[in-house]
PDB file of C-alpha atoms in Angstrom:
ATOM      1  CA  MET A 232      75.295 120.593   4.884  1.00 44.00           C
ATOM      2  CA  SER A 233      75.551 122.824   7.935  1.00 52.00           C
ATOM      3  CA  VAL A 234      74.072 121.684  11.221  1.00 57.00           C
ATOM      4  CA  SER A 235      71.393 123.951  12.616  1.00 69.00           C
ATOM      5  CA  TYR A 236      71.772 125.722  15.939  1.00 65.00           C
ATOM      6  CA  GLN A 237      68.992 123.660  17.525  1.00 75.00           C
ATOM      7  CA  ALA A 238      70.628 120.397  16.435  1.00 74.00           C
ATOM      8  CA  ARG A 239      73.989 121.478  17.883  1.00 74.00           C
ATOM      9  CA  LYS A 240      72.258 122.512  21.088  1.00 75.00           C
ATOM     10  CA  ARG A 241      70.531 119.120  21.375  1.00 80.00           C
ATOM     11  CA  ARG A 242      73.842 117.351  20.872  1.00 81.00           C
ATOM     12  CA  VAL A 243      75.519 119.438  23.569  1.00 78.00           C
ATOM     13  CA  VAL A 244      72.651 118.849  25.999  1.00 80.00           C
ATOM     14  CA  THR A 245      72.616 115.114  25.241  1.00 84.00           C
ATOM     15  CA  GLY A 246      76.381 114.833  25.584  1.00 83.00           C
ATOM     16  CA  SER A 247      76.314 116.738  28.876  1.00 83.00           C
ATOM     17  CA  ALA A 248      73.521 114.537  30.209  1.00 85.00           C
ATOM     18  CA  VAL A 249      75.404 111.371  29.283  1.00 88.00           C
ATOM     19  CA  ALA A 250      78.652 112.639  30.827  1.00 89.00           C
ATOM     20  CA  LEU A 251      76.901 113.683  34.044  1.00 86.00           C
ATOM     21  CA  THR A 252      75.092 110.345  34.241  1.00 88.00           C
ATOM     22  CA  VAL A 253      78.338 108.417  33.856  1.00 90.00           C
ATOM     23  CA  ALA A 254      80.039 110.623  36.464  1.00 90.00           C
ATOM     24  CA  GLY A 255      77.107 110.118  38.851  1.00 83.00           C
ATOM     25  CA  VAL A 256      77.212 106.350  38.448  1.00 86.00           C
ATOM     26  CA  LEU A 257      80.972 106.288  39.036  1.00 89.00           C
ATOM     27  CA  MET A 258      80.547 108.362  42.193  1.00 85.00           C
ATOM     28  CA  LEU A 259      77.890 105.955  43.486  1.00 85.00           C
ATOM     29  CA  VAL A 260      79.995 102.841  42.884  1.00 87.00           C
ATOM     30  CA  PRO A 261      82.001 103.124  46.161  1.00 86.00           C
ATOM     31  CA  MET A 262      78.826 103.555  48.213  1.00 87.00           C
ATOM     32  CA  ALA A 263      77.135 100.645  46.420  1.00 87.00           C
ATOM     33  CA  TRP A 264      80.193  98.467  47.079  1.00 88.00           C
ATOM     34  CA  MET A 265      80.193  99.555  50.726  1.00 89.00           C
ATOM     35  CA  ALA A 266      76.518  98.577  51.079  1.00 88.00           C
ATOM     36  CA  TYR A 267      77.126  95.281  49.268  1.00 88.00           C
ATOM     37  CA  THR A 268      80.041  94.411  51.556  1.00 87.00           C
ATOM     38  CA  SER A 269      78.140  95.352  54.715  1.00 88.00           C
ATOM     39  CA  PHE A 270      75.667  92.516  54.115  1.00 89.00           C
ATOM     40  CA  LYS A 271      78.350  89.879  53.517  1.00 86.00           C
ATOM     41  CA  LEU A 272      79.560  87.417  56.093  1.00 83.00           C
ATOM     42  CA  ASP A 273      83.201  87.677  57.130  1.00 82.00           C
ATOM     43  CA  ALA A 274      84.074  84.545  55.175  1.00 79.00           C
ATOM     44  CA  ASP A 275      82.768  86.169  51.976  1.00 80.00           C
ATOM     45  CA  ILE A 276      84.452  89.511  52.687  1.00 80.00           C
ATOM     46  CA  PHE A 277      87.916  87.957  52.904  1.00 79.00           C
ATOM     47  CA  THR A 278      87.516  85.618  49.944  1.00 75.00           C
ATOM     48  CA  THR A 279      90.116  85.760  47.182  1.00 67.00           C
ATOM     49  CA  ASP A 280      87.381  86.610  44.670  1.00 73.00           C
ATOM     50  CA  PRO A 281      85.587  89.724  45.991  1.00 71.00           C
ATOM     51  CA  LEU A 282      83.249  89.854  42.972  1.00 73.00           C
ATOM     52  CA  ARG A 283      81.825  86.405  43.690  1.00 74.00           C
ATOM     53  CA  ALA A 284      78.265  86.499  44.966  1.00 75.00           C
ATOM     54  CA  PRO A 285      78.056  85.464  48.645  1.00 76.00           C
ATOM     55  CA  GLU A 286      76.248  82.311  49.641  1.00 76.00           C
ATOM     56  CA  ALA A 287      73.989  84.321  51.963  1.00 77.00           C
ATOM     57  CA  PHE A 288      73.379  87.910  53.003  1.00 83.00           C
ATOM     58  CA  SER A 289      73.254  88.857  56.668  1.00 85.00           C
ATOM     59  CA  VAL A 290      72.533  91.886  58.874  1.00 88.00           C
ATOM     60  CA  GLU A 291      75.030  90.605  61.426  1.00 89.00           C
ATOM     61  CA  HIS A 292      77.354  93.581  60.994  1.00 89.00           C
ATOM     62  CA  TYR A 293      74.536  96.055  61.556  1.00 92.00           C
ATOM     63  CA  VAL A 294      73.545  94.207  64.740  1.00 91.00           C
ATOM     64  CA  ASN A 295      77.161  94.306  65.912  1.00 89.00           C
ATOM     65  CA  LEU A 296      77.150  98.090  65.522  1.00 90.00           C
ATOM     66  CA  VAL A 297      74.701  98.297  68.415  1.00 88.00           C
ATOM     67  CA  THR A 298      75.693  95.298  70.531  1.00 88.00           C
ATOM     68  CA  ARG A 299      79.476  95.624  70.254  1.00 87.00           C
ATOM     69  CA  PHE A 300      80.277  99.199  69.233  1.00 87.00           C
ATOM     70  CA  ASN A 301      77.544 101.222  70.980  1.00 87.00           C
ATOM     71  CA  PHE A 302      76.397 102.817  67.720  1.00 89.00           C
ATOM     72  CA  ASP A 303      72.926 103.657  69.017  1.00 89.00           C
ATOM     73  CA  THR A 304      74.401 106.051  71.566  1.00 91.00           C
ATOM     74  CA  SER A 305      76.875 107.398  69.019  1.00 92.00           C
ATOM     75  CA  PHE A 306      74.036 108.036  66.573  1.00 93.00           C
ATOM     76  CA  VAL A 307      72.150 110.093  69.172  1.00 93.00           C
ATOM     77  CA  ASN A 308      75.315 112.053  69.962  1.00 94.00           C
ATOM     78  CA  SER A 309      75.854 112.807  66.270  1.00 94.00           C
ATOM     79  CA  VAL A 310      72.256 113.980  65.880  1.00 94.00           C
ATOM     80  CA  VAL A 311      72.607 116.295  68.898  1.00 95.00           C
ATOM     81  CA  ILE A 312      75.874 117.749  67.580  1.00 95.00           C
ATOM     82  CA  ALA A 313      74.529 118.249  64.048  1.00 95.00           C
ATOM     83  CA  LEU A 314      71.207 119.822  65.101  1.00 95.00           C
ATOM     84  CA  ALA A 315      72.838 122.097  67.680  1.00 96.00           C
ATOM     85  CA  THR A 316      75.360 123.204  65.059  1.00 95.00           C
ATOM     86  CA  VAL A 317      72.522 124.007  62.660  1.00 95.00           C
ATOM     87  CA  VAL A 318      70.596 126.039  65.233  1.00 95.00           C
ATOM     88  CA  LEU A 319      73.592 128.022  66.492  1.00 95.00           C
ATOM     89  CA  SER A 320      75.120 128.590  63.059  1.00 94.00           C
ATOM     90  CA  VAL A 321      71.902 129.652  61.338  1.00 93.00           C
ATOM     91  CA  VAL A 322      70.602 131.817  64.200  1.00 93.00           C
ATOM     92  CA  LEU A 323      73.879 133.588  65.008  1.00 93.00           C
ATOM     93  CA  GLY A 324      75.115 133.617  61.417  1.00 92.00           C
ATOM     94  CA  GLY A 325      71.732 134.801  60.118  1.00 91.00           C
ATOM     95  CA  LEU A 326      71.590 137.729  62.531  1.00 90.00           C
ATOM     96  CA  ALA A 327      75.187 138.678  61.739  1.00 90.00           C
ATOM     97  CA  ALA A 328      74.613 138.410  57.977  1.00 90.00           C
ATOM     98  CA  TYR A 329      71.459 140.540  58.218  1.00 89.00           C
ATOM     99  CA  GLY A 330      73.400 143.166  60.187  1.00 87.00           C
ATOM    100  CA  PHE A 331      76.132 143.267  57.535  1.00 88.00           C
ATOM    101  CA  ALA A 332      73.554 143.434  54.724  1.00 86.00           C
ATOM    102  CA  ARG A 333      71.204 146.045  56.178  1.00 85.00           C
ATOM    103  CA  TYR A 334      73.272 148.065  58.632  1.00 84.00           C
ATOM    104  CA  PRO A 335      76.731 148.520  57.081  1.00 81.00           C
ATOM    105  CA  TRP A 336      79.251 150.705  58.865  1.00 81.00           C
ATOM    106  CA  ARG A 337      82.639 152.095  58.017  1.00 82.00           C
ATOM    107  CA  GLY A 338      84.973 149.148  57.886  1.00 78.00           C
ATOM    108  CA  SER A 339      82.245 146.493  57.573  1.00 78.00           C
ATOM    109  CA  ARG A 340      83.780 145.184  54.348  1.00 82.00           C
ATOM    110  CA  ILE A 341      87.136 144.866  56.085  1.00 85.00           C
ATOM    111  CA  ALA A 342      85.425 142.974  58.906  1.00 83.00           C
ATOM    112  CA  LEU A 343      83.882 140.627  56.343  1.00 81.00           C
ATOM    113  CA  ALA A 344      87.291 140.054  54.773  1.00 81.00           C
ATOM    114  CA  PHE A 345      88.760 139.144  58.168  1.00 83.00           C
ATOM    115  CA  LEU A 346      85.758 136.888  58.747  1.00 80.00           C
ATOM    116  CA  MET A 347      86.548 134.992  55.576  1.00 79.00           C
ATOM    117  CA  LEU A 348      90.225 134.820  56.516  1.00 80.00           C
ATOM    118  CA  ALA A 349      89.160 133.228  59.797  1.00 77.00           C
ATOM    119  CA  ARG A 350      87.292 130.570  57.808  1.00 76.00           C
ATOM    120  CA  MET A 351      90.408 129.870  55.768  1.00 80.00           C
ATOM    121  CA  VAL A 352      92.417 128.966  58.862  1.00 80.00           C
ATOM    122  CA  THR A 353      92.958 125.232  58.982  1.00 81.00           C
ATOM    123  CA  PRO A 354      90.971 123.589  61.809  1.00 82.00           C
ATOM    124  CA  ALA A 355      94.131 121.911  63.077  1.00 83.00           C
ATOM    125  CA  ALA A 356      95.524 125.347  63.982  1.00 84.00           C
ATOM    126  CA  LEU A 357      92.580 125.942  66.325  1.00 85.00           C
ATOM    127  CA  VAL A 358      92.613 122.600  68.091  1.00 88.00           C
ATOM    128  CA  VAL A 359      95.117 123.507  70.833  1.00 88.00           C
ATOM    129  CA  PRO A 360      93.604 126.942  71.683  1.00 89.00           C
ATOM    130  CA  LEU A 361      90.090 125.475  71.730  1.00 90.00           C
ATOM    131  CA  TYR A 362      91.267 122.529  73.821  1.00 91.00           C
ATOM    132  CA  ILE A 363      92.675 124.914  76.425  1.00 92.00           C
ATOM    133  CA  VAL A 364      89.420 126.899  76.437  1.00 91.00           C
ATOM    134  CA  MET A 365      87.290 123.763  76.793  1.00 91.00           C
ATOM    135  CA  GLN A 366      89.530 122.466  79.549  1.00 91.00           C
ATOM    136  CA  SER A 367      89.272 125.728  81.487  1.00 92.00           C
ATOM    137  CA  LEU A 368      85.480 125.677  81.124  1.00 90.00           C
ATOM    138  CA  GLY A 369      85.227 122.020  82.124  1.00 90.00           C
ATOM    139  CA  LEU A 370      83.614 121.029  78.815  1.00 89.00           C
ATOM    140  CA  LEU A 371      85.964 118.237  77.783  1.00 90.00           C
ATOM    141  CA  ASN A 372      84.332 114.837  77.262  1.00 91.00           C
ATOM    142  CA  SER A 373      81.012 116.434  76.328  1.00 91.00           C
ATOM    143  CA  VAL A 374      79.189 117.032  73.072  1.00 93.00           C
ATOM    144  CA  THR A 375      79.107 120.741  73.951  1.00 93.00           C
ATOM    145  CA  SER A 376      82.825 121.079  73.235  1.00 93.00           C
ATOM    146  CA  VAL A 377      82.376 119.610  69.755  1.00 94.00           C
ATOM    147  CA  ILE A 378      79.335 121.793  69.082  1.00 94.00           C
ATOM    148  CA  VAL A 379      81.261 124.926  70.021  1.00 93.00           C
ATOM    149  CA  GLY A 380      84.290 123.955  67.930  1.00 92.00           C
ATOM    150  CA  VAL A 381      82.300 123.131  64.791  1.00 93.00           C
ATOM    151  CA  THR A 382      80.116 126.242  65.156  1.00 93.00           C
ATOM    152  CA  VAL A 383      83.166 128.499  65.470  1.00 90.00           C
ATOM    153  CA  LEU A 384      84.497 127.170  62.166  1.00 89.00           C
ATOM    154  CA  ASN A 385      81.106 127.161  60.453  1.00 91.00           C
ATOM    155  CA  LEU A 386      79.828 130.648  61.372  1.00 91.00           C
ATOM    156  CA  PRO A 387      81.918 132.680  58.865  1.00 89.00           C
ATOM    157  CA  PHE A 388      80.787 130.400  56.046  1.00 88.00           C
ATOM    158  CA  VAL A 389      77.121 130.812  56.999  1.00 91.00           C
ATOM    159  CA  VAL A 390      77.486 134.602  57.152  1.00 91.00           C
ATOM    160  CA  TRP A 391      78.995 134.734  53.691  1.00 87.00           C
ATOM    161  CA  ILE A 392      76.282 132.470  52.265  1.00 87.00           C
ATOM    162  CA  LEU A 393      73.394 134.503  53.672  1.00 90.00           C
ATOM    163  CA  ILE A 394      74.546 138.073  52.985  1.00 89.00           C
ATOM    164  CA  PRO A 395      73.700 138.006  49.215  1.00 87.00           C
ATOM    165  CA  PHE A 396      70.200 136.697  49.953  1.00 88.00           C
ATOM    166  CA  PHE A 397      69.453 139.359  52.534  1.00 88.00           C
ATOM    167  CA  GLU A 398      70.804 142.038  50.187  1.00 86.00           C
ATOM    168  CA  SER A 399      68.478 140.796  47.443  1.00 84.00           C
ATOM    169  CA  VAL A 400      65.358 141.413  49.572  1.00 83.00           C
ATOM    170  CA  PRO A 401      63.938 144.850  48.578  1.00 84.00           C
ATOM    171  CA  LYS A 402      64.241 147.391  51.369  1.00 84.00           C
ATOM    172  CA  GLU A 403      60.811 148.737  50.413  1.00 85.00           C
ATOM    173  CA  VAL A 404      59.219 145.474  51.578  1.00 84.00           C
ATOM    174  CA  GLU A 405      60.825 145.796  54.995  1.00 82.00           C
ATOM    175  CA  GLU A 406      59.916 149.474  55.269  1.00 82.00           C
ATOM    176  CA  ALA A 407      56.299 148.693  54.423  1.00 85.00           C
ATOM    177  CA  ALA A 408      56.219 145.997  57.092  1.00 81.00           C
ATOM    178  CA  GLU A 409      57.625 148.421  59.667  1.00 82.00           C
ATOM    179  CA  LEU A 410      54.952 150.970  58.730  1.00 81.00           C
ATOM    180  CA  ASP A 411      52.395 148.252  59.475  1.00 80.00           C
ATOM    181  CA  GLY A 412      53.726 148.085  63.021  1.00 80.00           C
ATOM    182  CA  LEU A 413      56.225 145.219  62.915  1.00 80.00           C
ATOM    183  CA  SER A 414      59.382 145.517  64.969  1.00 82.00           C
ATOM    184  CA  PRO A 415      62.763 145.148  63.203  1.00 80.00           C
ATOM    185  CA  PHE A 416      63.160 141.632  64.602  1.00 82.00           C
ATOM    186  CA  ALA A 417      59.619 140.700  63.494  1.00 85.00           C
ATOM    187  CA  VAL A 418      60.431 142.013  60.013  1.00 85.00           C
ATOM    188  CA  PHE A 419      63.535 139.826  59.957  1.00 85.00           C
ATOM    189  CA  ARG A 420      61.675 136.750  61.174  1.00 85.00           C
ATOM    190  CA  ARG A 421      58.393 137.079  59.250  1.00 86.00           C
ATOM    191  CA  ILE A 422      59.461 138.865  56.067  1.00 86.00           C
ATOM    192  CA  VAL A 423      63.177 138.520  55.357  1.00 87.00           C
ATOM    193  CA  LEU A 424      63.747 134.888  56.334  1.00 87.00           C
ATOM    194  CA  PRO A 425      60.889 133.498  54.158  1.00 87.00           C
ATOM    195  CA  LEU A 426      62.103 135.513  51.166  1.00 86.00           C
ATOM    196  CA  ALA A 427      65.668 134.265  51.728  1.00 86.00           C
ATOM    197  CA  ARG A 428      64.583 130.647  52.225  1.00 87.00           C
ATOM    198  CA  PRO A 429      66.908 129.134  49.558  1.00 86.00           C
ATOM    199  CA  GLY A 430      69.913 130.676  51.281  1.00 87.00           C
ATOM    200  CA  VAL A 431      68.717 129.653  54.729  1.00 90.00           C
ATOM    201  CA  MET A 432      68.151 126.050  53.608  1.00 89.00           C
ATOM    202  CA  THR A 433      71.589 126.005  52.005  1.00 89.00           C
ATOM    203  CA  ALA A 434      73.088 127.198  55.285  1.00 91.00           C
ATOM    204  CA  VAL A 435      71.087 124.553  57.169  1.00 92.00           C
ATOM    205  CA  LEU A 436      72.405 121.793  54.914  1.00 91.00           C
ATOM    206  CA  PHE A 437      76.063 122.805  55.118  1.00 90.00           C
ATOM    207  CA  SER A 438      75.820 123.352  58.882  1.00 93.00           C
ATOM    208  CA  PHE A 439      74.301 119.904  59.350  1.00 94.00           C
ATOM    209  CA  LEU A 440      77.036 118.300  57.262  1.00 92.00           C
ATOM    210  CA  ALA A 441      79.712 120.186  59.217  1.00 92.00           C
ATOM    211  CA  GLY A 442      78.393 118.871  62.525  1.00 93.00           C
ATOM    212  CA  TRP A 443      77.533 115.395  61.261  1.00 94.00           C
ATOM    213  CA  THR A 444      80.856 114.597  59.587  1.00 92.00           C
ATOM    214  CA  ASP A 445      83.363 116.346  61.863  1.00 91.00           C
ATOM    215  CA  LEU A 446      86.090 114.056  63.183  1.00 90.00           C
ATOM    216  CA  LEU A 447      88.855 116.374  64.376  1.00 90.00           C
ATOM    217  CA  PHE A 448      87.105 117.853  67.405  1.00 92.00           C
ATOM    218  CA  PRO A 449      85.570 114.583  68.675  1.00 92.00           C
ATOM    219  CA  MET A 450      89.002 112.954  68.465  1.00 91.00           C
ATOM    220  CA  THR A 451      90.550 115.844  70.387  1.00 90.00           C
ATOM    221  CA  PHE A 452      87.934 116.694  72.992  1.00 92.00           C
ATOM    222  CA  ILE A 453      86.301 113.320  73.722  1.00 90.00           C
ATOM    223  CA  THR A 454      87.761 110.129  75.192  1.00 87.00           C
ATOM    224  CA  ASP A 455      84.588 108.726  76.777  1.00 87.00           C
ATOM    225  CA  SER A 456      82.941 106.201  74.428  1.00 84.00           C
ATOM    226  CA  ASP A 457      79.478 107.130  75.732  1.00 87.00           C
ATOM    227  CA  VAL A 458      79.896 110.676  74.397  1.00 91.00           C
ATOM    228  CA  MET A 459      81.547 109.877  71.051  1.00 91.00           C
ATOM    229  CA  PRO A 460      79.665 110.609  67.800  1.00 93.00           C
ATOM    230  CA  LEU A 461      79.583 108.219  64.868  1.00 91.00           C
ATOM    231  CA  THR A 462      82.727 109.564  63.205  1.00 90.00           C
ATOM    232  CA  SER A 463      85.057 108.907  66.139  1.00 89.00           C
ATOM    233  CA  GLY A 464      83.058 105.828  67.178  1.00 87.00           C
ATOM    234  CA  MET A 465      84.099 104.141  63.949  1.00 88.00           C
ATOM    235  CA  LEU A 466      87.728 104.349  65.009  1.00 85.00           C
ATOM    236  CA  ALA A 467      87.012 101.634  67.582  1.00 82.00           C
ATOM    237  CA  MET A 468      86.575  99.203  64.686  1.00 86.00           C
ATOM    238  CA  GLN A 469      90.271  99.500  63.835  1.00 83.00           C
ATOM    239  CA  THR A 470      92.432  97.947  66.523  1.00 78.00           C
ATOM    240  CA  GLY A 471      96.040  96.852  66.597  1.00 74.00           C
ATOM    241  CA  TYR A 472      94.909  93.243  66.180  1.00 81.00           C
ATOM    242  CA  LYS A 473      91.946  93.370  63.857  1.00 84.00           C
ATOM    243  CA  ILE A 474      89.993  95.600  61.508  1.00 86.00           C
ATOM    244  CA  TYR A 475      86.264  94.893  61.527  1.00 88.00           C
ATOM    245  CA  TRP A 476      85.673  95.453  57.821  1.00 89.00           C
ATOM    246  CA  GLY A 477      82.036  94.390  57.819  1.00 88.00           C
ATOM    247  CA  GLU A 478      81.176  96.703  60.697  1.00 90.00           C
ATOM    248  CA  LEU A 479      83.180  99.514  59.090  1.00 91.00           C
ATOM    249  CA  MET A 480      81.153  99.198  55.901  1.00 91.00           C
ATOM    250  CA  ALA A 481      77.881  99.058  57.832  1.00 91.00           C
ATOM    251  CA  GLY A 482      78.938 102.050  59.919  1.00 91.00           C
ATOM    252  CA  GLY A 483      79.799 103.950  56.765  1.00 90.00           C
ATOM    253  CA  ILE A 484      76.296 103.364  55.436  1.00 91.00           C
ATOM    254  CA  VAL A 485      74.732 104.521  58.715  1.00 90.00           C
ATOM    255  CA  LEU A 486      76.939 107.615  58.685  1.00 91.00           C
ATOM    256  CA  THR A 487      76.245 108.455  55.038  1.00 90.00           C
ATOM    257  CA  LEU A 488      72.509 107.854  54.685  1.00 90.00           C
ATOM    258  CA  PRO A 489      71.184 110.789  56.793  1.00 89.00           C
ATOM    259  CA  ALA A 490      73.373 113.235  54.865  1.00 88.00           C
ATOM    260  CA  VAL A 491      72.259 111.786  51.514  1.00 87.00           C
ATOM    261  CA  ILE A 492      68.581 111.905  52.505  1.00 89.00           C
ATOM    262  CA  LEU A 493      68.884 115.518  53.667  1.00 88.00           C
ATOM    263  CA  CYS A 494      70.674 116.522  50.453  1.00 84.00           C
ATOM    264  CA  PHE A 495      67.866 115.046  48.362  1.00 84.00           C
ATOM    265  CA  ALA A 496      65.209 116.643  50.585  1.00 84.00           C
ATOM    266  CA  LEU A 497      66.776 120.099  50.253  1.00 81.00           C
ATOM    267  CA  GLN A 498      67.972 119.671  46.677  1.00 78.00           C
ATOM    268  CA  ARG A 499      65.790 122.364  45.125  1.00 76.00           C
ATOM    269  CA  TYR A 500      66.791 124.877  47.779  1.00 74.00           C
ATOM    270  CA  LEU A 501      70.439 123.888  47.487  1.00 70.00           C
ATOM    271  CA  LEU A 502      70.582 124.443  43.727  1.00 66.00           C
ATOM    272  CA  ARG A 503      68.808 127.801  43.944  1.00 64.00           C
ATOM    273  CA  GLY A 504      70.927 128.798  46.910  1.00 57.00           C
ATOM    274  CA  LEU A 505      74.241 128.005  45.251  1.00 58.00           C
ATOM    275  CA  ARG A 506      73.213 129.822  42.060  1.00 58.00           C
ATOM    276  CA  ALA A 507      72.033 132.942  43.865  1.00 56.00           C
ATOM    277  CA  GLY A 508      74.651 133.074  46.606  1.00 48.00           C
ATOM    278  CA  TYR A 509      77.790 132.975  44.500  1.00 45.00           C
TER     279      TYR A 509
END
């Protein structure tokens, strides 16, 4: 007896859902283990049986993040870097993407190709030139140097994300708004950006993650512990004499949670943005 199309479709959907669920659980296991370890005492972390339930749970490692490793200051620095990267990347990248989408010129496609090639350059190749620039401008040992470095790498990506969304906005809508007396910039701000919201939110998310998780530029440009973000601040937990595993796990949770929360908050925009932008 042949299986109907609807039955085969249900099986495929069910199988896909099961496979995705299993993959999701497996991806969450490391983070769950990291959270579990962060609440253990050192004696339980270094036990020969890591699966054994600890005698007591403690927030000692989270307290040590602030009292010993200056994580409160590092958290503020990371927030400043991430938010500044979002603002600069979305504002500058949005204006550039709108210019490419609405005001093309001869050679604009070639310029876009070179823009993408610039994004493909490994960040390590830009460290020395950017270091020299930051040194000449007196920006070393400041969050500004990291913001500039991350934004330079992130801008081409933002431009490429936003161009398809701006191209999908009907020109007739913009022309009608201009006939109503809006300036070109007002049309961009009040008409185009709301209609391209999924793309803008996708750009916001990726820009935040770029600034929040960057390690290369803080390691290169910053040596002052009071200016370090969370990523480079965690390196202080690994010394030549000891590795503070409990604090490392707690720091990993602190570093991961804001990104996870933002991904869930912007999930609907992210899915629509990735489908429409590629």
